[in-house]
Structure formats: C-alpha cells, structure tokens
C-alpha cells in the first residue's frame, strides 16, 4: 500500500544526520494522538521513538485515513521529511508523506499492553511483548552497556576469556542449590553454580582469566534479588591475595558504572534514575570486616548473631545509608564455601569479600582468596561432606605449582538492578527464570 516513493531507510537514533531529507523509518506504532485535521503517530523502531506528523490538507485522503486508524503496535513504514524540533522527544520530528502498513493489529484483538497500569503477573506473562515498552527497552539497553563494559574492562586489563562448562560433576557453592541433570549415564551431573573451579585451572594456565555466562541456583526463596538462572562474570588471578581481589573489584565496579553514565544517559533518564547517586561510585569503597558489620547491624536492631550469614534485610540495612559500594571481608569460615582460604592469623574467619551496592541493594559481588594447600583443601572437602572423586582434577591444581590465587563473581542482574534503580532483578533479564516463572 505504498502510495509514494520511499526515501532511504534510516534508524530513529540517526535522525539528526538527515534533517531536511526525505527518509523512511520502519517500525511499530507506539501511540497515536489525533487532533482534528492532524494526526501524531509515535513510531518506535527499536533504536528510539519519534513523533511523526500527518496533516490532512497535505496528504492524499487515503493516506490520512490510514494514519488516523492505525492501531497500537501495528507494523509500518513511514516516509517523510525530518525536521529538528527542540520540544520533541529525541529532538526531531517527521512530516509524513506516505505510509505503508505491513500488519495492522485488528481492533477485535488489540495489543494487550495498554498505557494503563497492569499487574506484574500480567506483564510477566506478556514479557515477550512487554520488552517493547519504553522502560523495559531502557533497562535492557543499560544491561547491554554493562555487558560491554564488563568485557572491555577485563579485555583491556590482560585477562583472557576462557569460558567454563555448564554441565559439571561437582558443586561449587554448596549442595543445597544444585540443579541435577538426569541424562548422563555414569555420573551425577549438575548445572553450574559458578565457573570458579574451572577458572582456577585456567588462571594457572593464563595468569589472569575470566569467564562470563549463565549460572544456575536452585533457590527455594522468592526474593527480589534471586533468579534461578542468572549471568555471572568471574575473573580469577594467579599469584593474588584478597587485597588484590578487592582492588580489582573496586576498579571494575567503578569502570562499569562510569561507562553506563557516559553512554546511557537517555536510558537512565527514562528510568528516572538519580544519576548523582551513581556519580558517587568512585574509589575508595569503605571497607569493613564481618565483625564490624555484625556490630553495626546489632546496633541498628538486627537480630543477627556472630556466625550467621546476612539476610537480605541485613544487606539492606548495611547499605541503605551508603553513597558508594562497601566491601565486607572475613566472614566466618563455617558459613562459607569449602574452597575459601581461612585467615592464617584467625582461621575461624575466611579471606572472602563481598561487595555490597549502596541504597539498600546489597551483595553484587562475592569472591576472595582460595585455599592453595592440598592437605587443607582435602580436609575442608571432608568437613563439607563433599565427595572426593569429582574434585580430583581440582586437587591437581594444588599438586602442580600451587600459588595463592583469588577472584570474584559479579551477578549481572544485581548490578543492572542497582544501576537502573529497580525494585526487583526480574526486569533486568529479557526472560527471567524464577521458582514460579519459567514462561514465556
Ligand atoms: O557469592 P556467590 O555465590 O559467589 C560465587 O559463586 C563465587 N564462586 C564467585 C567467584 O568467586 N568466582 O555469587 C556471586 C554473585 C553474587 O554476589 C550475586 O551478584 C550473584 O552472583 N548471584 C545471584 N544473582 C541472581 N540470583 C541468584 N540466585 C544469585 N546468586 C548469586
Ligand atoms: Mg555470595
């Protein structure tokens, strides 16, 4: 139904380079305002949104009627002249000359997500469509920038990307959150909880490595911080202590935040994120021990006792008044994973560190120094009632050139939730997987 010649195809984000030119934009109808003899279709094309203007007196009647009866999320190509317009979203408008509709969404079955408020379950059921909305679009664009910043940081700092397997015969983070896979014949196999054990092998081969991929936790809890499938980036360094790990984590987090502030201002604006809070994310991060954290929590009314792990509420209390991430180290050895190096000066605490994001967001990074002594590691494995055979290869790393080493893991979704200022991690990944959510 093209009723005049189409111009060159452009994307909305490039409109500024085509002022005064007649161009075509292929997209979907986001919204339509009509006022008598003028229609204002708002077009979105994935790169941005643009208000377009159709004037009855200047268009063939059929074209104007087509525009006037467009329905939400119909697919269409608009052709017209680009004009700078200071007051318009994005700064440009199109004066429409012609329209080609590819599929008109029928009135009898309208697009289910309307500008009115919908409940979260409805939106999650329609996640495949919800992704088109302004807010979700902005969040996933920030996520993309975070992922790029993460890769660039490690690539630019001498780390080699070596990805780790997803099917694993051994547990890394304790047996209570393992997903068992019922397929392999001769051994028990699980979905990976973390690539760390393999990272320790690759760090001994490459010095500094990282892996970046999906990880899985059979979390029985339904919280705003937990997914069953999430993406984790994990660096690992040979010849490194907990101090090296902390410094790396600090530089890393700051570079990711700075990158989003630099490249994704528009998206943060859509999300109404107070960017001053993110600007504050600069070194040095306040450091405290687990002991101090417990003291602070008790003073603030938490029921936590020395020896137990922080609950979500504890992390919120610790970080809500902070203006930048904090680093908490030396957690009780008894509550931490088997591989954590006990502090030689005080073996009841381990050389592990968590980075907690401010404004109540809580843990985004967990890491630390690993045990490199064979006998100590063996005895820790037994204390944790873990089978020895699946860890045989891991023990080799302590038999052949063992060195102090360490690293950390950062959950991408938690980091994005904090940067975007979101209440829940479920909006930070395109298709979240949670205890009660495996569709769409
Ligand atoms: O603290 P965690 O369990 O540490 C590890 O897995 C280490 N092996 C990492 C390492 O040292 N290489 O998890 C690391 C991070 C957490 O700080 C959090 O950001 C994220 O992974 N995370 C989750 N994110 C979403 N949903 C969950 N269920 C998560 N569990 C952990
Ligand atoms: Mg942790």
Short mmCIF file of C-alpha atoms and ligand atoms in Angstrom, two decimals:
data_model
loop_
_atom_site.label_atom_id
_atom_site.label_comp_id
_atom_site.label_asym_id
_atom_site.label_seq_id
_atom_site.Cartn_x
_atom_site.Cartn_y
_atom_site.Cartn_z
CA UNK A 1 0.00 0.00 0.00
CA UNK A 2 2.89 2.30 -0.63
CA UNK A 3 1.43 5.48 -2.09
CA UNK A 4 4.55 7.43 -2.92
CA UNK A 5 8.24 6.72 -3.42
CA UNK A 6 10.08 5.74 -0.25
CA UNK A 7 13.25 7.53 0.80
CA UNK A 8 16.43 5.88 2.08
CA UNK A 9 15.80 3.77 5.21
CA UNK A 10 17.22 5.24 8.42
CA UNK A 11 17.02 4.42 12.12
CA UNK A 12 15.50 6.89 14.54
CA UNK A 13 18.73 7.22 16.51
CA UNK A 14 20.38 8.60 13.35
CA UNK A 15 17.63 11.13 12.55
CA UNK A 16 19.91 14.05 13.39
CA UNK A 17 22.09 13.23 10.37
CA UNK A 18 19.14 13.54 7.99
CA UNK A 19 17.50 16.86 8.81
CA UNK A 20 15.77 18.25 5.74
CA UNK A 21 15.91 14.91 3.92
CA UNK A 22 13.05 12.66 2.93
CA UNK A 23 13.64 9.25 4.51
CA UNK A 24 11.78 6.11 5.55
CA UNK A 25 11.61 4.64 9.02
CA UNK A 26 10.40 1.08 9.59
CA UNK A 27 8.87 0.41 12.97
CA UNK A 28 5.78 -0.07 15.06
CA UNK A 29 3.08 2.30 16.25
CA UNK A 30 3.75 3.18 19.87
CA UNK A 31 0.93 5.64 20.30
CA UNK A 32 -1.39 7.83 18.27
CA UNK A 33 -2.70 11.29 19.08
CA UNK A 34 -5.30 12.89 16.86
CA UNK A 35 -6.49 16.46 16.86
CA UNK A 36 -9.00 17.18 14.13
CA UNK A 37 -7.05 17.67 10.98
CA UNK A 38 -3.67 16.44 12.24
CA UNK A 39 -2.52 13.01 13.43
CA UNK A 40 0.58 12.39 15.52
CA UNK A 41 1.71 8.77 15.28
CA UNK A 42 4.59 7.99 17.61
CA UNK A 43 6.80 5.49 15.87
CA UNK A 44 9.31 3.24 17.61
CA UNK A 45 11.90 1.30 15.66
CA UNK A 46 13.99 -0.30 18.39
CA UNK A 47 16.61 2.45 18.31
CA UNK A 48 14.33 5.20 19.60
CA UNK A 49 10.95 6.87 19.30
CA UNK A 50 9.85 9.68 17.09
CA UNK A 51 6.71 11.72 16.88
CA UNK A 52 5.56 11.99 13.28
CA UNK A 53 3.07 14.47 11.95
CA UNK A 54 0.37 13.83 9.33
CA UNK A 55 -1.57 16.88 8.12
CA UNK A 56 -4.88 16.18 6.40
CA UNK A 57 -4.65 19.10 3.98
CA UNK A 58 -1.23 17.95 2.72
CA UNK A 59 -1.88 14.24 2.24
CA UNK A 60 -3.95 12.10 -0.10
CA UNK A 61 -7.20 11.25 1.67
CA UNK A 62 -6.40 7.52 1.76
CA UNK A 63 -3.05 8.15 3.46
CA UNK A 64 -4.60 10.37 6.10
CA UNK A 65 -7.37 7.83 6.78
CA UNK A 66 -4.79 5.02 7.11
CA UNK A 67 -2.82 7.06 9.63
CA UNK A 68 -5.93 8.03 11.54
CA UNK A 69 -6.97 4.42 12.02
CA UNK A 70 -3.62 2.97 12.97
CA UNK A 71 -3.71 0.67 15.98
CA UNK A 72 -1.12 0.20 18.72
CA UNK A 73 1.85 -1.98 17.71
CA UNK A 74 0.83 -2.22 14.07
CA UNK A 75 3.96 -2.57 11.91
CA UNK A 76 4.51 0.18 9.38
CA UNK A 77 6.99 2.15 7.32
CA UNK A 78 6.63 5.92 7.37
CA UNK A 79 8.22 8.15 4.78
CA UNK A 80 8.62 11.87 5.22
CA UNK A 81 10.93 14.79 5.84
CA UNK A 82 12.95 15.03 9.07
CA UNK A 83 12.75 18.32 10.93
CA UNK A 84 14.60 19.45 14.05
CA UNK A 85 12.11 20.17 16.81
CA UNK A 86 13.53 21.19 20.13
CA UNK A 87 10.45 20.30 22.14
CA UNK A 88 10.04 16.84 20.61
CA UNK A 89 11.26 13.64 22.22
CA UNK A 90 14.64 12.89 20.71
CA UNK A 91 14.76 16.37 19.19
CA UNK A 92 13.36 15.52 15.74
CA UNK A 93 10.02 15.01 14.04
CA UNK A 94 8.94 13.63 10.69
CA UNK A 95 6.44 15.36 8.41
CA UNK A 96 4.72 12.36 6.90
CA UNK A 97 4.40 11.99 3.13
CA UNK A 98 3.38 8.35 2.89
CA UNK A 99 2.71 5.23 4.93
CA UNK A 100 3.00 1.52 4.28
CA UNK A 101 1.29 -0.73 6.80
CA UNK A 102 2.74 -4.25 6.99
CA UNK A 103 0.33 -5.64 9.56
CA UNK A 104 -2.48 -3.74 11.15
CA UNK A 105 -3.35 -5.06 14.61
CA UNK A 106 -7.13 -5.62 14.44
CA UNK A 107 -9.44 -3.77 16.85
CA UNK A 108 -11.07 -7.11 17.62
CA UNK A 109 -7.82 -8.35 19.17
CA UNK A 110 -5.93 -5.29 20.36
CA UNK A 111 -2.39 -5.24 21.70
CA UNK A 112 -2.75 -6.46 25.29
CA UNK A 113 -0.41 -3.97 26.98
CA UNK A 114 -2.00 -0.54 27.05
CA UNK A 115 -0.77 2.67 28.67
CA UNK A 116 -2.95 1.90 31.72
CA UNK A 117 -1.45 0.17 34.75
CA UNK A 118 -1.11 -3.60 34.59
CA UNK A 119 -0.24 -6.01 37.38
CA UNK A 120 3.23 -7.54 37.43
CA UNK A 121 1.96 -11.10 36.77
CA UNK A 122 0.13 -9.94 33.67
CA UNK A 123 3.21 -8.10 32.44
CA UNK A 124 5.46 -11.07 33.15
CA UNK A 125 3.07 -13.40 31.28
CA UNK A 126 3.39 -10.99 28.38
CA UNK A 127 7.11 -10.49 28.76
CA UNK A 128 7.64 -11.23 25.04
CA UNK A 129 5.58 -8.09 24.29
CA UNK A 130 6.42 -6.08 27.39
CA UNK A 131 10.02 -5.82 26.13
CA UNK A 132 8.73 -3.25 23.61
CA UNK A 133 7.80 -0.75 26.29
CA UNK A 134 9.95 2.29 26.96
CA UNK A 135 11.07 1.27 30.41
CA UNK A 136 11.96 -2.33 29.58
CA UNK A 137 13.73 -1.16 26.47
CA UNK A 138 15.81 1.26 28.54
CA UNK A 139 16.70 -1.41 31.12
CA UNK A 140 17.91 -3.89 28.52
CA UNK A 141 19.94 -1.22 26.77
CA UNK A 142 21.66 -0.46 30.07
CA UNK A 143 22.24 -4.19 30.51
CA UNK A 144 23.87 -4.36 27.10
CA UNK A 145 26.19 -1.50 28.04
CA UNK A 146 27.05 -3.21 31.34
CA UNK A 147 27.96 -6.38 29.46
CA UNK A 148 30.14 -4.45 27.02
CA UNK A 149 31.82 -2.56 29.84
CA UNK A 150 32.48 -5.83 31.69
CA UNK A 151 34.12 -7.43 28.66
CA UNK A 152 36.13 -4.31 27.83
CA UNK A 153 37.39 -3.99 31.38
CA UNK A 154 38.83 -7.49 31.52
CA UNK A 155 40.00 -7.50 27.90
CA UNK A 156 41.83 -4.21 28.50
CA UNK A 157 43.44 -5.42 31.73
CA UNK A 158 45.23 -8.52 30.50
CA UNK A 159 42.57 -11.13 31.28
CA UNK A 160 41.95 -13.96 28.81
CA UNK A 161 38.35 -15.01 28.32
CA UNK A 162 38.08 -18.77 28.88
CA UNK A 163 34.51 -19.90 29.27
CA UNK A 164 33.61 -22.74 31.59
CA UNK A 165 31.23 -25.68 31.17
CA UNK A 166 27.60 -25.57 32.20
CA UNK A 167 27.29 -29.32 32.88
CA UNK A 168 29.50 -30.01 35.88
CA UNK A 169 30.12 -33.07 38.04
CA UNK A 170 30.92 -31.09 41.20
CA UNK A 171 29.17 -28.46 43.28
CA UNK A 172 30.95 -25.16 43.76
CA UNK A 173 28.67 -23.18 46.07
CA UNK A 174 27.20 -25.88 48.30
CA UNK A 175 24.82 -28.71 47.56
CA UNK A 176 21.55 -27.06 48.59
CA UNK A 177 21.12 -25.01 45.40
CA UNK A 178 22.16 -27.61 42.81
CA UNK A 179 20.08 -28.45 39.75
CA UNK A 180 20.62 -32.09 38.92
CA UNK A 181 20.54 -33.10 35.26
CA UNK A 182 19.07 -36.50 34.58
CA UNK A 183 20.80 -37.54 31.38
CA UNK A 184 24.40 -38.66 31.77
CA UNK A 185 24.80 -42.37 32.45
CA UNK A 186 27.83 -42.85 34.64
CA UNK A 187 27.85 -39.90 36.97
CA UNK A 188 25.80 -37.27 38.66
CA UNK A 189 25.83 -34.05 36.70
CA UNK A 190 24.58 -30.61 37.69
CA UNK A 191 24.06 -27.23 36.08
CA UNK A 192 26.93 -24.98 37.05
CA UNK A 193 26.55 -22.66 40.04
CA UNK A 194 29.78 -20.84 39.19
CA UNK A 195 32.69 -21.27 36.80
CA UNK A 196 35.17 -20.63 39.56
CA UNK A 197 36.69 -24.10 39.96
CA UNK A 198 37.48 -24.16 36.25
CA UNK A 199 38.69 -20.57 36.40
CA UNK A 200 41.25 -21.69 38.95
CA UNK A 201 42.59 -24.16 36.39
CA UNK A 202 42.65 -21.62 33.58
CA UNK A 203 44.26 -18.96 35.81
CA UNK A 204 47.18 -21.36 36.32
CA UNK A 205 47.46 -21.60 32.54
CA UNK A 206 46.94 -17.94 31.61
CA UNK A 207 47.71 -15.98 34.79
CA UNK A 208 44.56 -13.86 34.59
CA UNK A 209 41.32 -15.21 33.16
CA UNK A 210 37.61 -14.61 33.24
CA UNK A 211 34.50 -16.49 32.29
CA UNK A 212 31.15 -14.97 31.56
CA UNK A 213 27.99 -16.94 31.12
CA UNK A 214 24.78 -18.26 32.59
CA UNK A 215 24.86 -19.89 36.02
CA UNK A 216 22.14 -21.69 37.94
CA UNK A 217 20.94 -21.85 41.50
CA UNK A 218 18.01 -23.90 42.72
CA UNK A 219 16.97 -21.04 45.01
CA UNK A 220 13.97 -22.03 47.04
CA UNK A 221 13.49 -18.47 48.16
CA UNK A 222 11.36 -15.94 46.36
CA UNK A 223 13.15 -12.65 46.82
CA UNK A 224 13.78 -9.53 44.80
CA UNK A 225 17.46 -10.48 44.49
CA UNK A 226 17.27 -14.11 43.33
CA UNK A 227 16.85 -15.77 39.96
CA UNK A 228 17.32 -19.47 39.24
CA UNK A 229 19.25 -18.65 36.07
CA UNK A 230 21.49 -15.59 36.02
CA UNK A 231 24.59 -14.33 34.28
CA UNK A 232 27.82 -14.11 36.18
CA UNK A 233 31.18 -12.70 35.20
CA UNK A 234 34.07 -14.24 37.10
CA UNK A 235 37.70 -13.11 36.96
CA UNK A 236 40.44 -15.23 38.52
CA UNK A 237 44.09 -14.31 39.11
CA UNK A 238 47.14 -16.45 39.92
CA UNK A 239 49.59 -15.03 42.47
CA UNK A 240 46.88 -12.88 44.04
CA UNK A 241 45.75 -12.17 47.58
CA UNK A 242 42.45 -10.94 48.96
CA UNK A 243 43.84 -7.39 48.75
CA UNK A 244 44.42 -7.79 45.02
CA UNK A 245 40.89 -9.12 44.64
CA UNK A 246 39.44 -6.13 46.48
CA UNK A 247 41.36 -3.63 44.41
CA UNK A 248 40.29 -5.32 41.21
CA UNK A 249 36.64 -5.40 42.28
CA UNK A 250 36.72 -1.71 43.16
CA UNK A 251 38.27 -0.62 39.88
CA UNK A 252 35.97 -2.93 37.96
CA UNK A 253 32.70 -1.73 39.51
CA UNK A 254 33.70 1.92 39.06
CA UNK A 255 34.55 1.41 35.41
CA UNK A 256 31.21 -0.30 34.69
CA UNK A 257 29.21 2.45 36.38
CA UNK A 258 31.23 5.22 34.68
CA UNK A 259 30.63 3.60 31.31
CA UNK A 260 26.86 3.48 31.76
CA UNK A 261 26.85 7.10 32.93
CA UNK A 262 28.83 8.04 29.85
CA UNK A 263 26.84 6.08 27.26
CA UNK A 264 23.35 5.56 28.59
CA UNK A 265 22.17 8.92 29.99
CA UNK A 266 18.96 8.86 27.98
CA UNK A 267 18.02 5.42 29.27
CA UNK A 268 18.76 6.41 32.87
CA UNK A 269 16.51 9.42 32.36
CA UNK A 270 13.67 7.20 31.13
CA UNK A 271 14.16 5.14 34.30
CA UNK A 272 14.14 8.32 36.39
CA UNK A 273 17.40 7.20 37.94
CA UNK A 274 19.04 9.73 40.23
CA UNK A 275 22.40 9.77 38.47
CA UNK A 276 24.05 11.80 41.23
CA UNK A 277 23.88 8.60 43.29
CA UNK A 278 25.82 6.76 40.59
CA UNK A 279 28.36 9.55 40.13
CA UNK A 280 29.32 8.94 43.77
CA UNK A 281 30.64 5.50 42.82
CA UNK A 282 34.38 6.24 42.95
CA UNK A 283 37.27 4.68 44.87
CA UNK A 284 37.94 4.08 47.64
CA UNK A 285 34.98 1.97 48.72
CA UNK A 286 34.55 1.84 52.50
CA UNK A 287 35.92 -1.43 53.87
CA UNK A 288 34.76 -3.23 56.97
CA UNK A 289 35.14 -6.66 58.49
CA UNK A 290 32.26 -9.06 59.05
CA UNK A 291 32.78 -8.46 62.80
CA UNK A 292 32.20 -4.73 62.38
CA UNK A 293 29.24 -5.30 60.10
CA UNK A 294 27.60 -7.53 62.71
CA UNK A 295 28.17 -4.86 65.36
CA UNK A 296 26.59 -2.19 63.17
CA UNK A 297 23.64 -4.43 62.35
CA UNK A 298 23.02 -5.23 66.01
CA UNK A 299 23.12 -1.53 66.87
CA UNK A 300 20.54 -0.92 64.17
CA UNK A 301 18.25 -3.54 65.64
CA UNK A 302 19.02 -6.65 63.55
CA UNK A 303 18.73 -10.00 65.34
CA UNK A 304 21.90 -11.27 63.63
CA UNK A 305 24.40 -13.16 65.79
CA UNK A 306 28.09 -13.58 65.05
CA UNK A 307 28.39 -16.72 62.95
CA UNK A 308 25.34 -16.44 60.76
CA UNK A 309 25.12 -15.13 57.23
CA UNK A 310 23.50 -11.81 56.38
CA UNK A 311 19.87 -11.96 55.40
CA UNK A 312 18.53 -9.77 52.63
CA UNK A 313 17.28 -7.31 55.24
CA UNK A 314 20.73 -7.13 56.85
CA UNK A 315 22.28 -6.22 53.49
CA UNK A 316 19.63 -3.55 53.02
CA UNK A 317 20.30 -2.08 56.47
CA UNK A 318 24.07 -2.07 55.91
CA UNK A 319 23.89 -0.28 52.59
CA UNK A 320 20.84 1.96 52.60
CA UNK A 321 22.72 4.93 54.03
CA UNK A 322 25.88 4.39 51.95
CA UNK A 323 26.68 6.59 48.98
CA UNK A 324 29.00 4.05 47.35
CA UNK A 325 29.53 0.29 47.45
CA UNK A 326 31.07 -1.15 50.60
CA UNK A 327 33.37 -4.13 50.96
CA UNK A 328 32.86 -6.57 53.79
CA UNK A 329 35.52 -9.20 54.39
CA UNK A 330 36.50 -12.04 56.70
CA UNK A 331 33.23 -13.90 57.07
CA UNK A 332 33.04 -16.90 59.42
CA UNK A 333 34.78 -19.82 57.70
CA UNK A 334 31.96 -22.11 58.78
CA UNK A 335 29.34 -20.38 56.65
CA UNK A 336 31.47 -20.01 53.53
CA UNK A 337 32.24 -22.37 50.64
CA UNK A 338 34.80 -25.15 51.14
CA UNK A 339 37.43 -23.53 48.91
CA UNK A 340 37.80 -20.27 50.89
CA UNK A 341 41.21 -19.61 52.40
CA UNK A 342 40.99 -19.28 56.19
CA UNK A 343 42.80 -16.23 57.56
CA UNK A 344 46.14 -17.64 58.82
CA UNK A 345 46.00 -15.19 61.75
CA UNK A 346 42.47 -16.22 62.68
CA UNK A 347 41.29 -19.42 60.99
CA UNK A 348 37.69 -19.01 62.19
CA UNK A 349 37.27 -16.32 59.53
CA UNK A 350 37.91 -16.71 55.82
CA UNK A 351 39.65 -14.43 53.34
CA UNK A 352 36.47 -13.80 51.42
CA UNK A 353 34.99 -10.46 50.44
CA UNK A 354 31.53 -9.31 49.38
CA UNK A 355 30.86 -6.04 47.62
CA UNK A 356 27.51 -4.59 48.66
CA UNK A 357 25.88 -1.97 46.46
CA UNK A 358 24.54 1.18 48.15
CA UNK A 359 20.94 2.38 48.54
CA UNK A 360 19.92 -0.94 50.04
CA UNK A 361 20.82 -3.05 47.01
CA UNK A 362 23.15 -5.38 48.85
CA UNK A 363 25.53 -8.02 47.53
CA UNK A 364 26.57 -7.73 43.90
CA UNK A 365 29.98 -9.41 44.17
CA UNK A 366 31.29 -12.37 46.14
CA UNK A 367 34.87 -13.57 45.99
CA UNK A 368 38.19 -13.88 47.78
CA UNK A 369 41.32 -15.94 48.16
CA UNK A 370 41.23 -19.72 47.56
CA UNK A 371 42.92 -22.45 49.54
CA UNK A 372 46.11 -23.44 47.73
CA UNK A 373 47.38 -26.01 50.22
CA UNK A 374 46.45 -29.57 49.26
CA UNK A 375 46.01 -31.01 52.76
CA UNK A 376 43.95 -28.11 53.99
CA UNK A 377 41.69 -28.29 50.95
CA UNK A 378 41.24 -32.04 51.42
CA UNK A 379 40.19 -31.60 55.00
CA UNK A 380 37.76 -28.80 54.09
CA UNK A 381 36.20 -31.02 51.42
CA UNK A 382 35.62 -33.71 54.03
CA UNK A 383 34.19 -31.25 56.56
CA UNK A 384 31.68 -30.21 53.91
CA UNK A 385 30.81 -33.88 53.23
CA UNK A 386 31.65 -33.44 49.58
CA UNK A 387 32.67 -36.49 47.51
CA UNK A 388 36.39 -36.55 46.63
CA UNK A 389 36.30 -38.12 43.19
CA UNK A 390 34.61 -35.25 41.28
CA UNK A 391 37.22 -32.87 42.73
CA UNK A 392 40.22 -34.95 41.78
CA UNK A 393 41.28 -32.69 38.93
CA UNK A 394 40.78 -29.64 41.15
CA UNK A 395 43.23 -31.11 43.66
CA UNK A 396 45.83 -31.38 40.88
CA UNK A 397 45.98 -27.58 40.87
CA UNK A 398 47.40 -27.92 44.41
CA UNK A 399 49.79 -30.67 43.34
CA UNK A 400 51.38 -28.93 40.39
CA UNK A 401 52.59 -25.41 41.03
CA UNK A 402 50.14 -24.24 43.67
CA UNK A 403 50.16 -20.48 44.29
CA UNK A 404 47.97 -18.07 46.24
CA UNK A 405 45.16 -17.05 43.94
CA UNK A 406 41.75 -15.48 44.00
CA UNK A 407 38.95 -13.82 42.14
CA UNK A 408 35.29 -12.98 42.34
CA UNK A 409 31.94 -13.29 40.68
CA UNK A 410 29.53 -10.49 39.87
CA UNK A 411 25.90 -11.17 39.07
CA UNK A 412 24.94 -9.07 36.05
CA UNK A 413 21.29 -8.81 37.04
CA UNK A 414 22.01 -7.50 40.52
CA UNK A 415 24.43 -4.97 39.10
CA UNK A 416 21.90 -3.81 36.49
CA UNK A 417 19.11 -3.60 39.09
CA UNK A 418 21.27 -1.28 41.16
CA UNK A 419 22.46 0.87 38.27
CA UNK A 420 18.90 1.23 36.95
CA UNK A 421 17.43 1.70 40.44
CA UNK A 422 14.97 -1.21 40.15
CA UNK A 423 13.00 -2.84 42.89
CA UNK A 424 13.47 -6.42 41.57
CA UNK A 425 16.01 -8.28 39.43
CA UNK A 426 13.29 -9.83 37.26
CA UNK A 427 13.23 -6.81 34.94
CA UNK A 428 16.98 -6.90 34.26
CA UNK A 429 16.97 -10.00 32.05
CA UNK A 430 14.84 -10.49 28.94
CA UNK A 431 13.21 -13.74 30.04
CA UNK A 432 13.67 -14.26 33.79
CA UNK A 433 13.69 -17.71 35.32
CA UNK A 434 12.47 -17.93 38.90
CA UNK A 435 10.95 -20.50 41.22
CA UNK A 436 7.46 -19.72 39.91
CA UNK A 437 8.32 -18.38 36.49
CA UNK A 438 9.61 -20.38 33.51
CA UNK A 439 7.41 -18.84 30.79
CA UNK A 440 7.43 -17.29 28.25
O1 LIG B 1 28.55 -15.02 46.10
P1 LIG B 1 28.42 -16.07 45.05
O2 LIG B 1 27.64 -17.27 45.34
O3 LIG B 1 29.91 -16.42 44.64
C1 LIG B 1 30.30 -17.39 43.78
O4 LIG B 1 29.58 -18.07 43.09
C2 LIG B 1 31.81 -17.46 43.60
N1 LIG B 1 32.17 -18.82 43.19
C3 LIG B 1 32.24 -16.44 42.58
C4 LIG B 1 33.72 -16.41 42.39
O5 LIG B 1 34.45 -16.12 43.33
N2 LIG B 1 34.19 -16.69 41.20
O6 LIG B 1 27.80 -15.40 43.74
C5 LIG B 1 28.45 -14.30 43.13
C6 LIG B 1 27.42 -13.26 42.72
C7 LIG B 1 26.62 -12.67 43.86
O7 LIG B 1 27.33 -11.66 44.50
C8 LIG B 1 25.41 -12.15 43.13
O8 LIG B 1 25.68 -10.93 42.48
C9 LIG B 1 25.19 -13.20 42.08
O9 LIG B 1 26.43 -13.85 41.87
N3 LIG B 1 24.18 -14.19 42.49
C10 LIG B 1 22.91 -14.16 42.05
N4 LIG B 1 22.24 -13.33 41.26
C11 LIG B 1 20.93 -13.57 41.00
N5 LIG B 1 20.27 -14.64 41.50
C12 LIG B 1 20.89 -15.51 42.32
N6 LIG B 1 20.24 -16.56 42.78
C13 LIG B 1 22.27 -15.30 42.63
N7 LIG B 1 23.18 -15.95 43.39
C14 LIG B 1 24.33 -15.26 43.28
MG1 LIG B 2 27.80 -14.57 47.95
#
